[in-house]
mmCIF file of C-alpha atoms and ligand atoms in Angstrom:
data_model
loop_
_atom_site.group_PDB
_atom_site.id
_atom_site.type_symbol
_atom_site.label_atom_id
_atom_site.label_comp_id
_atom_site.label_asym_id
_atom_site.label_seq_id
_atom_site.Cartn_x
_atom_site.Cartn_y
_atom_site.Cartn_z
ATOM 1 C CA MET A 1 73.169 35.905 -41.157
ATOM 2 C CA LYS A 2 69.531 36.694 -41.405
ATOM 3 C CA ARG A 3 67.520 34.795 -38.786
ATOM 4 C CA GLY A 4 63.865 33.921 -38.759
ATOM 5 C CA ARG A 5 61.475 31.458 -40.273
ATOM 6 C CA LYS A 6 62.403 30.272 -43.736
ATOM 7 C CA ARG A 7 59.908 31.132 -46.389
ATOM 8 C CA GLY A 8 57.494 28.265 -46.751
ATOM 9 C CA ALA A 9 58.668 26.477 -43.557
ATOM 10 C CA VAL A 10 55.845 24.574 -41.856
ATOM 11 C CA LEU A 11 55.287 25.353 -38.193
ATOM 12 C CA PRO A 12 54.660 22.308 -36.012
ATOM 13 C CA GLU A 13 50.968 21.798 -35.384
ATOM 14 C CA ARG A 14 49.932 22.884 -31.920
ATOM 15 C CA THR A 15 49.158 19.814 -29.907
ATOM 16 C CA ASN A 16 46.009 19.794 -27.851
ATOM 17 C CA ALA A 17 45.936 18.399 -24.351
ATOM 18 C CA HIS A 18 43.492 15.537 -23.848
ATOM 19 C CA LEU A 19 42.352 14.934 -20.345
ATOM 20 C CA ARG A 20 39.514 14.026 -18.071
ATOM 21 C CA LEU A 21 37.838 16.666 -15.966
ATOM 22 C CA ARG A 22 35.396 15.978 -13.145
ATOM 23 C CA VAL A 23 32.821 18.717 -13.480
ATOM 24 C CA ASN A 24 29.609 18.865 -11.457
ATOM 25 C CA GLY A 25 29.846 15.188 -10.592
ATOM 26 C CA GLU A 26 30.382 14.067 -14.205
ATOM 27 C CA SER A 27 33.566 12.813 -15.780
ATOM 28 C CA ARG A 28 34.148 14.659 -19.070
ATOM 29 C CA GLU A 29 36.879 13.954 -21.610
ATOM 30 C CA VAL A 30 38.055 17.152 -23.191
ATOM 31 C CA SER A 31 40.665 18.270 -25.675
ATOM 32 C CA PHE A 32 41.954 21.839 -25.614
ATOM 33 C CA ALA A 33 44.976 24.026 -26.318
ATOM 34 C CA PRO A 34 47.330 23.675 -23.344
ATOM 35 C CA HIS A 35 47.529 27.409 -22.630
ATOM 36 C CA LYS A 36 43.814 27.669 -21.896
ATOM 37 C CA THR A 37 42.619 28.656 -18.446
ATOM 38 C CA LEU A 38 40.000 26.638 -16.621
ATOM 39 C CA LEU A 39 37.585 29.509 -17.302
ATOM 40 C CA GLU A 40 38.124 29.164 -21.053
ATOM 41 C CA VAL A 41 37.862 25.383 -20.982
ATOM 42 C CA LEU A 42 34.614 25.501 -19.013
ATOM 43 C CA ARG A 43 33.001 28.070 -21.291
ATOM 44 C CA GLU A 44 34.458 27.236 -24.695
ATOM 45 C CA ASP A 45 35.090 23.496 -24.576
ATOM 46 C CA LEU A 46 32.473 22.259 -22.134
ATOM 47 C CA GLY A 47 29.687 24.743 -22.899
ATOM 48 C CA LEU A 48 29.334 25.726 -19.236
ATOM 49 C CA THR A 49 28.773 29.431 -19.741
ATOM 50 C CA GLY A 50 27.316 30.083 -16.284
ATOM 51 C CA THR A 51 30.825 30.949 -15.108
ATOM 52 C CA LYS A 52 31.473 34.495 -16.253
ATOM 53 C CA HIS A 53 34.417 36.215 -17.891
ATOM 54 C CA GLY A 54 35.362 39.408 -16.098
ATOM 55 C CA CYS A 55 38.782 40.975 -15.700
ATOM 56 C CA GLU A 56 40.767 37.755 -16.332
ATOM 57 C CA LEU A 57 43.309 39.232 -13.906
ATOM 58 C CA GLY A 58 42.160 37.770 -10.599
ATOM 59 C CA GLU A 59 40.515 40.997 -9.486
ATOM 60 C CA CYS A 60 36.750 40.715 -9.885
ATOM 61 C CA GLY A 61 35.808 37.210 -8.706
ATOM 62 C CA THR A 62 33.127 36.692 -11.340
ATOM 63 C CA CYS A 63 34.890 33.558 -12.622
ATOM 64 C CA THR A 64 34.861 31.821 -9.200
ATOM 65 C CA VAL A 65 34.205 28.068 -9.232
ATOM 66 C CA LEU A 66 34.913 25.393 -6.641
ATOM 67 C CA LEU A 67 38.045 23.321 -7.159
ATOM 68 C CA ASP A 68 38.659 20.593 -4.591
ATOM 69 C CA GLY A 69 35.732 22.139 -2.675
ATOM 70 C CA LYS A 70 37.414 25.542 -2.341
ATOM 71 C CA PRO A 71 36.734 28.778 -4.211
ATOM 72 C CA GLN A 72 39.116 29.188 -7.142
ATOM 73 C CA LEU A 73 39.397 32.022 -9.644
ATOM 74 C CA SER A 74 39.110 30.002 -12.812
ATOM 75 C CA CYS A 75 40.871 32.711 -14.854
ATOM 76 C CA LEU A 76 44.050 32.114 -12.856
ATOM 77 C CA VAL A 77 44.386 28.340 -13.170
ATOM 78 C CA LEU A 78 45.242 26.348 -16.260
ATOM 79 C CA GLY A 79 42.791 23.701 -17.351
ATOM 80 C CA LEU A 80 45.765 21.348 -17.463
ATOM 81 C CA GLU A 81 46.182 21.649 -13.693
ATOM 82 C CA CYS A 82 42.670 20.434 -13.016
ATOM 83 C CA GLU A 83 42.808 16.868 -14.279
ATOM 84 C CA ASP A 84 40.729 14.530 -12.148
ATOM 85 C CA ARG A 85 40.048 17.141 -9.485
ATOM 86 C CA PRO A 86 36.458 17.882 -8.495
ATOM 87 C CA ILE A 87 35.169 21.097 -10.077
ATOM 88 C CA VAL A 88 31.799 22.632 -9.275
ATOM 89 C CA THR A 89 30.335 25.465 -11.320
ATOM 90 C CA VAL A 90 27.073 27.332 -10.855
ATOM 91 C CA GLU A 91 25.405 24.745 -13.131
ATOM 92 C CA GLY A 92 26.166 22.097 -10.506
ATOM 93 C CA LEU A 93 24.660 23.821 -7.468
ATOM 94 C CA ALA A 94 21.051 22.738 -7.919
ATOM 95 C CA ASP A 95 19.928 19.313 -6.791
ATOM 96 C CA GLY A 96 18.146 18.133 -9.952
ATOM 97 C CA PRO A 97 15.120 20.398 -10.357
ATOM 98 C CA ARG A 98 15.563 21.900 -6.880
ATOM 99 C CA PRO A 99 17.664 25.057 -6.732
ATOM 100 C CA HIS A 100 20.336 25.278 -4.072
ATOM 101 C CA PRO A 101 19.011 27.079 -0.939
ATOM 102 C CA LEU A 102 21.389 29.930 -1.742
ATOM 103 C CA GLN A 103 19.832 30.303 -5.188
ATOM 104 C CA THR A 104 16.344 30.379 -3.670
ATOM 105 C CA ALA A 105 17.343 32.971 -1.083
ATOM 106 C CA PHE A 106 19.053 35.144 -3.727
ATOM 107 C CA ALA A 107 15.900 35.087 -5.855
ATOM 108 C CA GLU A 108 13.585 35.825 -2.913
ATOM 109 C CA LEU A 109 15.597 38.749 -1.604
ATOM 110 C CA GLY A 110 16.612 40.359 -4.900
ATOM 111 C CA ALA A 111 20.278 39.633 -4.240
ATOM 112 C CA ALA A 112 20.899 39.279 -7.987
ATOM 113 C CA GLN A 113 20.189 42.256 -10.223
ATOM 114 C CA CYS A 114 22.049 42.105 -13.552
ATOM 115 C CA GLY A 115 23.301 38.724 -12.291
ATOM 116 C CA TYR A 116 26.773 38.908 -13.782
ATOM 117 C CA CYS A 117 28.523 38.495 -10.439
ATOM 118 C CA THR A 118 25.998 35.974 -9.110
ATOM 119 C CA PRO A 119 27.495 32.627 -10.274
ATOM 120 C CA GLY A 120 30.839 33.460 -8.675
ATOM 121 C CA ILE A 121 29.231 34.742 -5.485
ATOM 122 C CA LEU A 122 27.036 31.653 -5.189
ATOM 123 C CA CYS A 123 30.076 29.376 -5.478
ATOM 124 C CA ALA A 124 32.044 31.377 -2.894
ATOM 125 C CA ALA A 125 29.027 31.412 -0.560
ATOM 126 C CA LYS A 126 28.493 27.666 -0.950
ATOM 127 C CA ALA A 127 32.102 27.033 0.094
ATOM 128 C CA LEU A 128 31.560 29.243 3.127
ATOM 129 C CA LEU A 129 28.352 27.479 4.230
ATOM 130 C CA ASP A 130 29.937 24.063 3.685
ATOM 131 C CA SER A 131 32.692 24.942 6.147
ATOM 132 C CA ARG A 132 30.830 27.410 8.435
ATOM 133 C CA PRO A 133 27.127 26.499 8.558
ATOM 134 C CA ASP A 134 26.292 29.490 10.753
ATOM 135 C CA PRO A 135 28.600 32.317 9.662
ATOM 136 C CA THR A 136 28.555 35.789 11.159
ATOM 137 C CA ARG A 137 27.960 38.819 8.936
ATOM 138 C CA GLN A 138 31.674 39.588 9.209
ATOM 139 C CA GLU A 139 32.610 36.073 8.070
ATOM 140 C CA ILE A 140 30.255 36.395 5.100
ATOM 141 C CA LYS A 141 31.807 39.732 4.163
ATOM 142 C CA GLU A 142 35.287 38.267 4.349
ATOM 143 C CA ALA A 143 34.354 35.156 2.351
ATOM 144 C CA LEU A 144 32.852 37.305 -0.424
ATOM 145 C CA SER A 145 35.422 40.087 -0.285
ATOM 146 C CA GLY A 146 37.022 38.953 -3.567
ATOM 147 C CA ASN A 147 33.726 39.095 -5.465
ATOM 148 C CA LEU A 148 32.755 42.475 -6.846
ATOM 149 C CA CYS A 149 29.150 43.457 -7.487
ATOM 150 C CA ARG A 150 28.306 46.683 -9.285
ATOM 151 C CA CYS A 151 24.533 46.541 -8.732
ATOM 152 C CA THR A 152 23.311 45.454 -5.338
ATOM 153 C CA GLY A 153 25.354 47.328 -2.759
ATOM 154 C CA TYR A 154 26.025 43.886 -1.200
ATOM 155 C CA ILE A 155 23.481 44.121 1.654
ATOM 156 C CA LYS A 156 20.931 41.862 -0.074
ATOM 157 C CA ILE A 157 23.687 39.386 -0.892
ATOM 158 C CA PHE A 158 24.756 39.177 2.760
ATOM 159 C CA GLU A 159 21.130 38.834 3.880
ATOM 160 C CA ALA A 160 20.503 36.064 1.343
ATOM 161 C CA VAL A 161 23.509 34.085 2.561
ATOM 162 C CA GLU A 162 22.253 34.501 6.141
ATOM 163 C CA LEU A 163 18.772 33.321 5.141
ATOM 164 C CA ALA A 164 20.160 30.235 3.358
ATOM 165 C CA ALA A 165 22.253 29.438 6.449
ATOM 166 C CA ARG A 166 19.209 29.785 8.724
ATOM 167 C CA ARG A 167 17.191 27.456 6.501
ATOM 168 C CA ARG A 168 19.737 24.694 7.021
ATOM 169 C CA ARG A 169 18.644 24.611 10.672
ATOM 170 C CA ASP A 170 15.024 25.611 10.089
ATOM 171 C CA PRO A 171 13.775 24.860 6.550
ATOM 172 C CA GLY A 172 10.700 27.047 7.112
ATOM 173 C CA ALA A 173 12.688 30.171 8.071
ATOM 174 C CA GLN A 174 11.385 33.327 6.408
ATOM 175 C CA PRO A 175 13.171 36.608 5.778
ATOM 176 C CA ALA A 176 12.633 39.246 8.443
ATOM 177 C CA GLN A 177 10.017 41.888 7.616
ATOM 178 C CA GLU A 178 12.609 44.665 7.399
ATOM 179 C CA VAL A 179 14.714 42.597 4.995
ATOM 180 C CA LEU A 180 11.783 42.417 2.575
ATOM 181 C CA HIS A 181 10.206 45.817 3.053
ATOM 182 C CA GLY A 182 12.698 47.960 4.966
ATOM 183 C CA ARG A 183 12.335 49.344 8.474
ATOM 184 C CA ARG A 184 9.203 51.172 9.597
ATOM 185 C CA ILE A 185 9.926 54.778 10.414
HETATM 186 S S1 FES B 1 37.630 37.065 -14.438
HETATM 187 FE FE1 FES B 1 38.696 35.947 -12.935
HETATM 188 S S2 FES B 1 38.928 37.347 -11.288
HETATM 189 FE FE2 FES B 1 38.003 38.542 -12.856
HETATM 190 S S1 FES B 2 24.099 41.874 -9.663
HETATM 191 FE FE1 FES B 2 25.029 43.076 -11.232
HETATM 192 S S2 FES B 2 27.150 42.963 -10.768
HETATM 193 FE FE2 FES B 2 26.199 41.979 -9.094
#
């Protein structure tokens, strides 16, 4: 017997999931197709396009957000799994009009060039500083090891995270001369 859909049969309508997400301190009701990743829900349904699409395979880190305070690759988690769990994206890092100290340090030191990797790196770095206020260079490298950057060579990123960490103890801390202008030879 020939199998398959009968001519003219009506497929059941795909049912959207309706749930409440806690994003950047706000409770947002959202309706989306249940197969969507958190990355897709953030960008397409909540308009939070700061989080970037990269490989969508868990390899580049550009989609990193904070879920329950920890870095999470948003391309690898379903939106459905995030109901009522705190989510922080790059849009939620600033304190009102004041940028997060990491954002300031990145801007001062040129740690963002094209900027595509920057939202994910900022979120991963925030999680690090929240748990290790005074990380070593090695700890910074390890914390950011899942975040690829094709522009900076990473050194400015590491230096910016170190500067932001120093400013937690000493708000007036300035970058070292050689960080800004290179070493004298
Ligand atoms: S887009 Fe998620 S890891 Fe690359
Ligand atoms: S600044 Fe361009 S990929 Fe990192």
